mmCIF file of C-alpha atoms in Angstrom:
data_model
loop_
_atom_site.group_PDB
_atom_site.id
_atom_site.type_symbol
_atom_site.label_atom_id
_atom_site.label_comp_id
_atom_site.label_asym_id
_atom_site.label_seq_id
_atom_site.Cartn_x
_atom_site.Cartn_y
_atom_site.Cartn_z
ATOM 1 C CA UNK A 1 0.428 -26.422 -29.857
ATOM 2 C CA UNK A 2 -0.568 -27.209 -26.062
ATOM 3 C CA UNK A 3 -4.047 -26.675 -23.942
ATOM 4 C CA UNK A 4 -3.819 -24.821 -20.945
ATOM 5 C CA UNK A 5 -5.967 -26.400 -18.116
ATOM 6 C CA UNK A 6 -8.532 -23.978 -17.014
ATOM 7 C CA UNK A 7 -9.818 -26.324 -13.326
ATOM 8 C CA UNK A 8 -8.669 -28.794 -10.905
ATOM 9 C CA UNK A 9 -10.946 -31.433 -12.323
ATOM 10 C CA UNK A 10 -9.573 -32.511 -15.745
ATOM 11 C CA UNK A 11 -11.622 -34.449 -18.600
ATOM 12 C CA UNK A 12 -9.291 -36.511 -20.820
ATOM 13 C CA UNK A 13 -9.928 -36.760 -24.220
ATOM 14 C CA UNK A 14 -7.454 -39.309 -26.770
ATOM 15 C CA UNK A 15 -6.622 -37.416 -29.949
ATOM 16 C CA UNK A 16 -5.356 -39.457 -33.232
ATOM 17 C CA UNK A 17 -5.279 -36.457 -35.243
ATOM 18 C CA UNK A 18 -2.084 -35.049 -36.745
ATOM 19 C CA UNK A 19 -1.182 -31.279 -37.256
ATOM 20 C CA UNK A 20 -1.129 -29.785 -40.998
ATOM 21 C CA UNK A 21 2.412 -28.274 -39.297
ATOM 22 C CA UNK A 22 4.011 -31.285 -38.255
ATOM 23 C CA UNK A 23 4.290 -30.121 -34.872
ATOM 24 C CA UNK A 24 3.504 -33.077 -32.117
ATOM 25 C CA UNK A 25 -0.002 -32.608 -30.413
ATOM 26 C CA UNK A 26 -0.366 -34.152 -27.356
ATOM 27 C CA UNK A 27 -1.949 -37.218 -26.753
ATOM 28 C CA UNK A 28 -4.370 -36.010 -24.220
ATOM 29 C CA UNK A 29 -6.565 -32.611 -24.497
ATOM 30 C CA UNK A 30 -8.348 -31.880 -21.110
ATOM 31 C CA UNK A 31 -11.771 -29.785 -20.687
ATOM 32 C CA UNK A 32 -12.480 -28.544 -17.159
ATOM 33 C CA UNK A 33 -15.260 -30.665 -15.623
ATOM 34 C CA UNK A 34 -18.513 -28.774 -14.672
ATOM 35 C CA UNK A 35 -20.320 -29.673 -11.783
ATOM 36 C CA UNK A 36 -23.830 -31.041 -11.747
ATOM 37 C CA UNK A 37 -26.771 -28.004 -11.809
ATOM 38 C CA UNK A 38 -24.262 -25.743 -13.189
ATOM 39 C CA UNK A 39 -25.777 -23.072 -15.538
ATOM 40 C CA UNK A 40 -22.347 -23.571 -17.551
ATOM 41 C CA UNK A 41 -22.249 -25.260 -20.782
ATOM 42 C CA UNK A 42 -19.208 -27.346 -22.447
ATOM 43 C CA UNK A 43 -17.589 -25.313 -25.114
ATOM 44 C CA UNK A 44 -18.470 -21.910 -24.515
ATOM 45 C CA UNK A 45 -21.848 -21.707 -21.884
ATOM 46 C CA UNK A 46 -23.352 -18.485 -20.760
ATOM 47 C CA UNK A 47 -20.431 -18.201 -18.096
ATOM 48 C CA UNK A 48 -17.291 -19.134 -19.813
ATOM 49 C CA UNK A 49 -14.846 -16.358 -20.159
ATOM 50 C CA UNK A 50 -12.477 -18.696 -22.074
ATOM 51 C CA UNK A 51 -12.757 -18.662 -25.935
ATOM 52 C CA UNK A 52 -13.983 -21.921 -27.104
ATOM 53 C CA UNK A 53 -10.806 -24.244 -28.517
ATOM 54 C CA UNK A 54 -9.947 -23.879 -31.989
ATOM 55 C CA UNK A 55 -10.638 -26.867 -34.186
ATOM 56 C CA UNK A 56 -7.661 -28.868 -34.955
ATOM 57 C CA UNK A 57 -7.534 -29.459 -38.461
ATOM 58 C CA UNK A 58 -5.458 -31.900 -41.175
ATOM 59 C CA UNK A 59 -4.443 -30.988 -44.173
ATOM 60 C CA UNK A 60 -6.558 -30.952 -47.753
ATOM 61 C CA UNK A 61 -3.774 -33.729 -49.282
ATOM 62 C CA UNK A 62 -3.646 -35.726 -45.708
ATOM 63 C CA UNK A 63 -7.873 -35.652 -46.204
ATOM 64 C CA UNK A 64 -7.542 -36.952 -49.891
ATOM 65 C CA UNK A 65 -5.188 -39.847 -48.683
ATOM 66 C CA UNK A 66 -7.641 -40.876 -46.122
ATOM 67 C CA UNK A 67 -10.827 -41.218 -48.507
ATOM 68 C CA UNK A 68 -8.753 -42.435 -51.571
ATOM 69 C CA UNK A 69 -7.474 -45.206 -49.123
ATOM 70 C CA UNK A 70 -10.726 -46.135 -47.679
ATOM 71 C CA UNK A 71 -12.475 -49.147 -49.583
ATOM 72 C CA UNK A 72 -15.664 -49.532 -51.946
ATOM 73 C CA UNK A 73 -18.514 -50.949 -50.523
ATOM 74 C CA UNK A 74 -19.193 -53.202 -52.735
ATOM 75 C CA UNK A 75 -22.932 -54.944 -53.368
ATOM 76 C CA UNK A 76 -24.155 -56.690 -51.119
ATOM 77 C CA UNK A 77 -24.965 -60.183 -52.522
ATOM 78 C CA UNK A 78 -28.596 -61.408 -50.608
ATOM 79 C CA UNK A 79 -31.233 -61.836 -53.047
ATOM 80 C CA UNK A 80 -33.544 -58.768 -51.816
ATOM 81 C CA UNK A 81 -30.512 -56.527 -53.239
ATOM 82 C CA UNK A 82 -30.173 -55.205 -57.009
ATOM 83 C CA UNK A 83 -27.069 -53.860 -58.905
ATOM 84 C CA UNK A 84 -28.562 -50.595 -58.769
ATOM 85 C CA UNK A 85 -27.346 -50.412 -55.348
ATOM 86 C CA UNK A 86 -24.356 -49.814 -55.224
ATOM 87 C CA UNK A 87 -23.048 -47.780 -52.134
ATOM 88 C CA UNK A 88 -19.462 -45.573 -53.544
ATOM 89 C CA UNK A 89 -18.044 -43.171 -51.626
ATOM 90 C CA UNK A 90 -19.795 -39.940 -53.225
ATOM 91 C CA UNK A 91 -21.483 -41.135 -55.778
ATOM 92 C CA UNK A 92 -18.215 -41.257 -57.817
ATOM 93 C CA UNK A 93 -18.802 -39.681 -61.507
ATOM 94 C CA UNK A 94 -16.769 -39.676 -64.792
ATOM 95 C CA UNK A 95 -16.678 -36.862 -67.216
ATOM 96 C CA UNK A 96 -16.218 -32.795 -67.014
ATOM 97 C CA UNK A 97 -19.860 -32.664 -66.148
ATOM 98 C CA UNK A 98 -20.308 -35.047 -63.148
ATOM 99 C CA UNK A 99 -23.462 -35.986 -64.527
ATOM 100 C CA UNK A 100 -22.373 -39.494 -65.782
ATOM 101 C CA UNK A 101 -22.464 -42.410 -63.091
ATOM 102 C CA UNK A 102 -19.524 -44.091 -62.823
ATOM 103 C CA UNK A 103 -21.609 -47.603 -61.870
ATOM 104 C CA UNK A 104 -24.214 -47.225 -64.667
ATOM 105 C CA UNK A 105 -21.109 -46.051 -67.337
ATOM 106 C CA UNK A 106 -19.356 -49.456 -66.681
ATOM 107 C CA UNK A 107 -21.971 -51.795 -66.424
ATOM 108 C CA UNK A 108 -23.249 -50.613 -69.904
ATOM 109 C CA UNK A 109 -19.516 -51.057 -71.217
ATOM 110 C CA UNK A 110 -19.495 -54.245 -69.568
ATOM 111 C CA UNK A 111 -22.613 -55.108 -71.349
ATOM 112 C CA UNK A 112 -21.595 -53.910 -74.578
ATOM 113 C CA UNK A 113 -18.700 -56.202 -74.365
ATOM 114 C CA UNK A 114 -20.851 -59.254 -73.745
ATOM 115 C CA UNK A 115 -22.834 -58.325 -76.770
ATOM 116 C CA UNK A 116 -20.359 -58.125 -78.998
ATOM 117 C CA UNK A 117 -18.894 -61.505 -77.534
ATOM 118 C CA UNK A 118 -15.954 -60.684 -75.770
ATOM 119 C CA UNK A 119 -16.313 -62.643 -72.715
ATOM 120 C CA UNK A 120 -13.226 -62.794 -71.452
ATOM 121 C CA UNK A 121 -12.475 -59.281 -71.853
ATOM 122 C CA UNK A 122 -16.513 -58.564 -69.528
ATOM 123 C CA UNK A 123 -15.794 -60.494 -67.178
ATOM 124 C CA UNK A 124 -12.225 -58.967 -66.934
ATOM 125 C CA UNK A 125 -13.723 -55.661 -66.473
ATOM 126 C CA UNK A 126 -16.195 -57.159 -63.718
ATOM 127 C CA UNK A 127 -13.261 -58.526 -61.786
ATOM 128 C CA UNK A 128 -11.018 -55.192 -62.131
ATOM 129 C CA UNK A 129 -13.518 -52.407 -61.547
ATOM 130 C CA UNK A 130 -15.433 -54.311 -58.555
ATOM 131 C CA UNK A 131 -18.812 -53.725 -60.221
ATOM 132 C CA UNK A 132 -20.644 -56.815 -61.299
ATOM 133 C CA UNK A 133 -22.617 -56.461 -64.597
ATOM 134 C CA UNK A 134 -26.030 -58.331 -62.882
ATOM 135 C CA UNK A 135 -26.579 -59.178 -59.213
ATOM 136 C CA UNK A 136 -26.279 -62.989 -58.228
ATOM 137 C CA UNK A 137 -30.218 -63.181 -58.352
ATOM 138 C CA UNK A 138 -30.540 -62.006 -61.654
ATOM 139 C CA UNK A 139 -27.878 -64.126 -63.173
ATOM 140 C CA UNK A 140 -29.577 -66.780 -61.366
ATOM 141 C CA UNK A 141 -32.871 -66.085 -62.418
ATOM 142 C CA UNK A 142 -31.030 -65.460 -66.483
ATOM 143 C CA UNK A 143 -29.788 -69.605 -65.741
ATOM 144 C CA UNK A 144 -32.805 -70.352 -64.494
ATOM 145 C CA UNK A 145 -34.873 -69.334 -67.692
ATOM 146 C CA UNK A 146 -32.070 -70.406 -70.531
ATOM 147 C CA UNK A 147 -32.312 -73.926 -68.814
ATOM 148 C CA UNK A 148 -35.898 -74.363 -69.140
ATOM 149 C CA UNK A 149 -36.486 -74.583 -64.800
ATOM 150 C CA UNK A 150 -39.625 -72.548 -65.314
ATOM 151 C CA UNK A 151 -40.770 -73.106 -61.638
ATOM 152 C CA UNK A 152 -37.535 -72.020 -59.860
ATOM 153 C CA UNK A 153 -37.055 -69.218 -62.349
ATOM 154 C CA UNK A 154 -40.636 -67.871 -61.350
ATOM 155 C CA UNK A 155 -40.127 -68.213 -57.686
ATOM 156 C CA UNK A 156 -36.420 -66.424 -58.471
ATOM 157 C CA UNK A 157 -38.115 -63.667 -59.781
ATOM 158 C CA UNK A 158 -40.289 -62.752 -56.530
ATOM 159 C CA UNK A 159 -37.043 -62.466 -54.873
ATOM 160 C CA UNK A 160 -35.302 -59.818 -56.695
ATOM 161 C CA UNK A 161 -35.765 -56.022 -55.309
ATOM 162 C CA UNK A 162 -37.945 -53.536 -55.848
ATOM 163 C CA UNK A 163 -40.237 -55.310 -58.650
ATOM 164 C CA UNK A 164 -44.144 -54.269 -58.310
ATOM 165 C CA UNK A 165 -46.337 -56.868 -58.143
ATOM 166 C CA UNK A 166 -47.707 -55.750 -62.219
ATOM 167 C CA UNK A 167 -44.180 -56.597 -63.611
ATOM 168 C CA UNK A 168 -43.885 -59.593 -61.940
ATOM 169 C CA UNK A 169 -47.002 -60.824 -62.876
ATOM 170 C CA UNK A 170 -46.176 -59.821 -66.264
ATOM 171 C CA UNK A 171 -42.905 -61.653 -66.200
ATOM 172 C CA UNK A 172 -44.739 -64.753 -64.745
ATOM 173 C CA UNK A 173 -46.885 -64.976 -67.536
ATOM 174 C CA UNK A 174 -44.422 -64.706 -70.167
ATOM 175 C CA UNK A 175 -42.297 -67.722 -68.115
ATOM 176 C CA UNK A 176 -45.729 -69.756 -67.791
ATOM 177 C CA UNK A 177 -46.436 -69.115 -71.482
ATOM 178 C CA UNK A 178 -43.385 -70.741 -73.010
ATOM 179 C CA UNK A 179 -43.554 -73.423 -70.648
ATOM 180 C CA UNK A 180 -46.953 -73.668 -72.060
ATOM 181 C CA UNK A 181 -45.670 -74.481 -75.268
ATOM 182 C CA UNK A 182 -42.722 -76.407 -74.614
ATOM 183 C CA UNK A 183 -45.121 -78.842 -73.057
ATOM 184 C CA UNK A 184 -46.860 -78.563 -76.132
ATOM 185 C CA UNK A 185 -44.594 -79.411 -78.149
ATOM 186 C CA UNK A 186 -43.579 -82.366 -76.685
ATOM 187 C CA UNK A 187 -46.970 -83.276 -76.710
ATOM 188 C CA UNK A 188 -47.971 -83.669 -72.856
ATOM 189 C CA UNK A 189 -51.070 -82.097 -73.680
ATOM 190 C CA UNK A 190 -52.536 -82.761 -69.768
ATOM 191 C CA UNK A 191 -49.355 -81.193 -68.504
ATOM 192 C CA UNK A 192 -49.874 -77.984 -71.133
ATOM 193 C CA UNK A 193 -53.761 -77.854 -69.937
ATOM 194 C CA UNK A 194 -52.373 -78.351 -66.170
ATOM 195 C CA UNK A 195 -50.271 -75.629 -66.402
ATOM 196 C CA UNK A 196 -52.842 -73.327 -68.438
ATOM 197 C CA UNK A 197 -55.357 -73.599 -65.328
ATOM 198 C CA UNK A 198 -53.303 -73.752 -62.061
ATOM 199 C CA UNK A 199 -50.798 -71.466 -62.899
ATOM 200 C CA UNK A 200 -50.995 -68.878 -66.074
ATOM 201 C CA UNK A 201 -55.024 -68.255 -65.522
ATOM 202 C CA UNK A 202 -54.792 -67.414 -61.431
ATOM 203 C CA UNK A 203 -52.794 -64.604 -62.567
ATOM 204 C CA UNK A 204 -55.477 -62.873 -63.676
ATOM 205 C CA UNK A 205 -54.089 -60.770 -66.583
ATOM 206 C CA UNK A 206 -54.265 -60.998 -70.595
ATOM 207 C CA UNK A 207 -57.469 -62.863 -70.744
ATOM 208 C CA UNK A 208 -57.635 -62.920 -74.649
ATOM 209 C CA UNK A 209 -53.865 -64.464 -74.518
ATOM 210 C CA UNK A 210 -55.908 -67.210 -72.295
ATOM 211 C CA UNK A 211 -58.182 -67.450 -74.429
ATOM 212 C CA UNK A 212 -55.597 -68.003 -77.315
ATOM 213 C CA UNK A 213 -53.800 -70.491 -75.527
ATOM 214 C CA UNK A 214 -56.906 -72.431 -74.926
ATOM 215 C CA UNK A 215 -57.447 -72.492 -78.243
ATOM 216 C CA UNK A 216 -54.264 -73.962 -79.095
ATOM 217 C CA UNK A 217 -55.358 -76.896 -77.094
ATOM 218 C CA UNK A 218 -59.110 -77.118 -78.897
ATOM 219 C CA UNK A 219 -57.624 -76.131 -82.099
ATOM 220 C CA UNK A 220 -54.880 -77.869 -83.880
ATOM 221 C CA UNK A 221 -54.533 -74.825 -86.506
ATOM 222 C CA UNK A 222 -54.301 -71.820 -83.835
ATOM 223 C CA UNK A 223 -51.732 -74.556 -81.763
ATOM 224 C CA UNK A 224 -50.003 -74.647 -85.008
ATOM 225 C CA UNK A 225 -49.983 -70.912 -85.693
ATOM 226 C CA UNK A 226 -48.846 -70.021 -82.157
ATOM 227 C CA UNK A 227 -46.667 -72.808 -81.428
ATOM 228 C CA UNK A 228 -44.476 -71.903 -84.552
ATOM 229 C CA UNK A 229 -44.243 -68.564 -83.916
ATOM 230 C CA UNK A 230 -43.005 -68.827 -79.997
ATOM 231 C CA UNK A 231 -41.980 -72.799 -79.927
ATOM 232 C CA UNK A 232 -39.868 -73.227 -83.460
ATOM 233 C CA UNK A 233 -37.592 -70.028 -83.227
ATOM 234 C CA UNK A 234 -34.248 -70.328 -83.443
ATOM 235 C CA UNK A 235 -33.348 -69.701 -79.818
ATOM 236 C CA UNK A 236 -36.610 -69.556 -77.991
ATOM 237 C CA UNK A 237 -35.783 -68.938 -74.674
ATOM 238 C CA UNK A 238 -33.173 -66.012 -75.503
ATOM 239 C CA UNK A 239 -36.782 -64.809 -77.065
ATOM 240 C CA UNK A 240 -38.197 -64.817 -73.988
ATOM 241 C CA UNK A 241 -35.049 -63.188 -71.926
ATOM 242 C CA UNK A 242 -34.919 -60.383 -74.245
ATOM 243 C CA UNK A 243 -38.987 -59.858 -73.691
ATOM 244 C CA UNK A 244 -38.264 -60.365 -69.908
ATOM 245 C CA UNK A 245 -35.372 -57.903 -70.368
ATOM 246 C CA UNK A 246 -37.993 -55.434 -71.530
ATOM 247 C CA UNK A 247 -40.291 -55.625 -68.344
ATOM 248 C CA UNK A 248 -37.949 -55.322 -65.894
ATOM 249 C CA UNK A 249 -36.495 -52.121 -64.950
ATOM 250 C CA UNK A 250 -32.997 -51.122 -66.614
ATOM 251 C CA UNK A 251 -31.090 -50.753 -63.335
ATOM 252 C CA UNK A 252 -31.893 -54.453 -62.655
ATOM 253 C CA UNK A 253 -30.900 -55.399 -66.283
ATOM 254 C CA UNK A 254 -29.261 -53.628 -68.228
ATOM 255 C CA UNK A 255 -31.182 -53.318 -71.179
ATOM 256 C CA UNK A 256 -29.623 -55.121 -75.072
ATOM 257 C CA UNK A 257 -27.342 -52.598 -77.106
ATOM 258 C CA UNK A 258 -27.887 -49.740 -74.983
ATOM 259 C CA UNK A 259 -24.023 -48.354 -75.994
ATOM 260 C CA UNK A 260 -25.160 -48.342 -79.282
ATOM 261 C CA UNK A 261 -28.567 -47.071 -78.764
ATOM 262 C CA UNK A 262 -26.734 -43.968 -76.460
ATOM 263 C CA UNK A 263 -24.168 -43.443 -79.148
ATOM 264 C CA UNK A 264 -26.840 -43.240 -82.172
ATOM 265 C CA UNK A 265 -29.006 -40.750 -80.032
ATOM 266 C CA UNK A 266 -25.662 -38.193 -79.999
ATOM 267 C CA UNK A 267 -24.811 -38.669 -83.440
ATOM 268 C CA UNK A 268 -28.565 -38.108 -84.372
ATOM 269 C CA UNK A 269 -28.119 -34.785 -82.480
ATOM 270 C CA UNK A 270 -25.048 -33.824 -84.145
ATOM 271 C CA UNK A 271 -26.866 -34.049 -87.364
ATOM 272 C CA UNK A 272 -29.892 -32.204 -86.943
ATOM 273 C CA UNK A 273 -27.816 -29.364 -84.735
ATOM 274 C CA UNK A 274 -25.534 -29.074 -88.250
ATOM 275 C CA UNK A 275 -25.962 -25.927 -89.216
ATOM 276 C CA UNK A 276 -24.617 -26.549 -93.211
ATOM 277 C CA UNK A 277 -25.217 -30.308 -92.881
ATOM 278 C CA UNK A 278 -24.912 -31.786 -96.366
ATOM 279 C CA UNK A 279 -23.049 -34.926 -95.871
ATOM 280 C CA UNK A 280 -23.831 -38.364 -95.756
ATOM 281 C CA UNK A 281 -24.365 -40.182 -92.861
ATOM 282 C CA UNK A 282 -21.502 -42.432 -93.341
ATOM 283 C CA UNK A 283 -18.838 -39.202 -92.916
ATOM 284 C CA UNK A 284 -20.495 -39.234 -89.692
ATOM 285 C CA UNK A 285 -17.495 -40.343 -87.046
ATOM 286 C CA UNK A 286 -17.622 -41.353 -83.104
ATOM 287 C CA UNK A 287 -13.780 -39.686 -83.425
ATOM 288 C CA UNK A 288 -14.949 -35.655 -83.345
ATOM 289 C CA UNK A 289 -17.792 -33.740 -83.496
ATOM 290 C CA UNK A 290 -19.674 -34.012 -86.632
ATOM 291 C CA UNK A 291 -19.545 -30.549 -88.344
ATOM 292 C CA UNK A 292 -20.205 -29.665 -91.831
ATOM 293 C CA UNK A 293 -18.339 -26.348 -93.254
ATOM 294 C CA UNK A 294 -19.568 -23.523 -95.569
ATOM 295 C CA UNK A 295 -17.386 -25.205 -98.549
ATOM 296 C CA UNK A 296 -19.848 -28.343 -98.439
ATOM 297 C CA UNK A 297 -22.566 -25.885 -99.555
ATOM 298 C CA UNK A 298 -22.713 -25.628 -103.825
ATOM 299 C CA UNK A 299 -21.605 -22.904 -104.879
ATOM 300 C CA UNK A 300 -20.398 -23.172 -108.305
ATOM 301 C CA UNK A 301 -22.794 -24.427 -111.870
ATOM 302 C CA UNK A 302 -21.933 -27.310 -113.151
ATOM 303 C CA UNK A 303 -24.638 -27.727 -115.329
ATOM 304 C CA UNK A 304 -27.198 -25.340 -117.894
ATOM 305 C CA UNK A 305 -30.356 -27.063 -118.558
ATOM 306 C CA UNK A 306 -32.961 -25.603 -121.201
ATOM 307 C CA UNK A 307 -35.993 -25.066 -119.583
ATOM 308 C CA UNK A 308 -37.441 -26.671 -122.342
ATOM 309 C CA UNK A 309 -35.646 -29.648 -121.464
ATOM 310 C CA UNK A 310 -36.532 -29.131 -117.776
ATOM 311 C CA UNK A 311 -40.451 -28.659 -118.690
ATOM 312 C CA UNK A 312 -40.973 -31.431 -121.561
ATOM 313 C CA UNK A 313 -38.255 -34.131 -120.821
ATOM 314 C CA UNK A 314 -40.432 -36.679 -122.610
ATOM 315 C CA UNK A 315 -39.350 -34.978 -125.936
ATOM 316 C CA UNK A 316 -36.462 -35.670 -128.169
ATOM 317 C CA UNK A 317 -33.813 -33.866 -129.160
ATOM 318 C CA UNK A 318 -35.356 -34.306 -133.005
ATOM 319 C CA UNK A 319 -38.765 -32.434 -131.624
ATOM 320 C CA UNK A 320 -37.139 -29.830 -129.751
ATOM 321 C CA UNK A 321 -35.234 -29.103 -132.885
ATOM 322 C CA UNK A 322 -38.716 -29.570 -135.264
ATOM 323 C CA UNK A 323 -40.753 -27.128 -132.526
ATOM 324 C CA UNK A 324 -37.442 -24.664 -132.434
ATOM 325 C CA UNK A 325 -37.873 -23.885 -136.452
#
């Protein structure tokens, strides 16, 4: 392939592309050079009689090479950013649909796998796929909150993305509340009553929860009510994480056995689209498609009942016999 010069005045232009022949291109394509006012345009103007230049183009497998070879970007890790961010080349999708997100698919995995307690295997999965279950504020923020630092786990919370001002005011209150009682129960009443007025009150939401929690200060039996309920569970502050985990949005935490809740929902919908369903749900299987076939529907008697029998069951055999004769 060569370019013919067409002027005097030559325009060099470097070209790093290679054929889809294998033919060599030259390193250098030159354009003639229009002069200034000219009513001539680059590439084909009103006076050009040459055709414009064809478009050098690579290959369809040297294209794939180049975009298989070019790198993830993965998350960027300042505290204004949230795992639902993540930038892929094309949005990259898994199944024969395309309609499944390849980010949102492994996180949930990932969290499944955390669930059920296999650490080692999550945070294998984390390290291997390049997609981090929770952002470093979040998992922050999650520290924060197991570890009782209510204050820093408050002020954590303003900084993660795209919260509205309701849901962290929400999430405040819940934080506020069972430091609320924590103070409680260690009896630093001043502290708890501290805390009730400078902090959980400003936020201006749930008044009859304020009012409650008052109470629990004026009242030893409502303190004792409340204080059981939210202070004397068996892990308190997973409680709260998992009633935290319900206010904010799912792409910022993934929400508790969502694998299991997704997997339920299709086998629900195998069921009730079961056409001659009459099976229990144990024969249900996440190995095939759940299917019942026209042998599963009776067919044959098993059994002849009077209709005597079927109208007076209260009566004996003796009676039936008595009312027969």
């Amino acid at each position: 392939m060569s370019v013919r010069p067409t002027g005097d005045s030559m325009l060099p232009l470097p070209v790093s592309i290679s054929s889809a022949t294998g033919d060599p291109l030259p390193t250098r394509l030159h354009f003639p050079k229009r002069e200034r006012g000219s009513r001539e345009h680059f590439m084909g103007g009103l006076e050009d009689e040459e055709p414009p230049l064809k478009r050098i183009k690579s290959s369809p497998q040297e294209s794939r090479s180049v975009l298989k070879n070019l790198p993830l970007i993965e998350p960027i890790g300042s505290s204004r950013d949230t795992m639902a961010k993540y930038v892929c080349l094309g949005d990259e999708t898994v199944g024969s649909k395309g309609i499944i997100k390849k980010v949102e698919f492994v996180r949930i995995i990932t969290k499944a796998l955390y669930s059920l307690g296999y650490e080692k295997s999550g945070a294998l999965l984390e390290e291997e796929s390049g997609i981090s279950l929770n952002s470093s504020t979040v998992n922050l923020f999650r520290q924060e909150v197991l570890e009782g630092k209510w204050d820093e786990s408050v002020a954590t919370l303003g900084k993660i993305a795209q919260l509205e001002d309701k849901i962290v005011k929400s999430a405040s209150f819940l934080i506020l509340e069972q430091k609320f009682f924590e103070l409680l129960q260690k009896e630093q009443v001043l502290d708890a009553l501290k805390t009730l007025r400078l902090e959980i009150a400003p936020l201006c939401i749930n008044k009859d929860r304020v009012h409650e929690l008052a109470g629990c200060i004026v009242s030893p039996a409502r303190y004792e009510g409340l204080v059981r309920h939210n202070v004397l569970h068996d892990n308190p502050r997973l409680r709260l994480l998992e009633e935290l985990q319900k206010l904010l949005p799912s792409s910022v935490m993934v929400p508790e056995r969502r694998l299991e809740h997704l997997l339920e929902q299709a086998l629900n919908v195998q069921r009730e689209s079961c056409v001659f369903h009459n099976s229990l749900d144990s024969a249900l299987s996440l190995y095939h498609d759940h299917q019942c076939g026209r042998d599963q529907i009776p067919t044959k008697t098993l059994q002849v009942y009077s209709l005597v029998l079927l109208f007076y069951p209260f009566l004996s055999l003796n009676s039936l016999f008595r009312w027969a004769l």
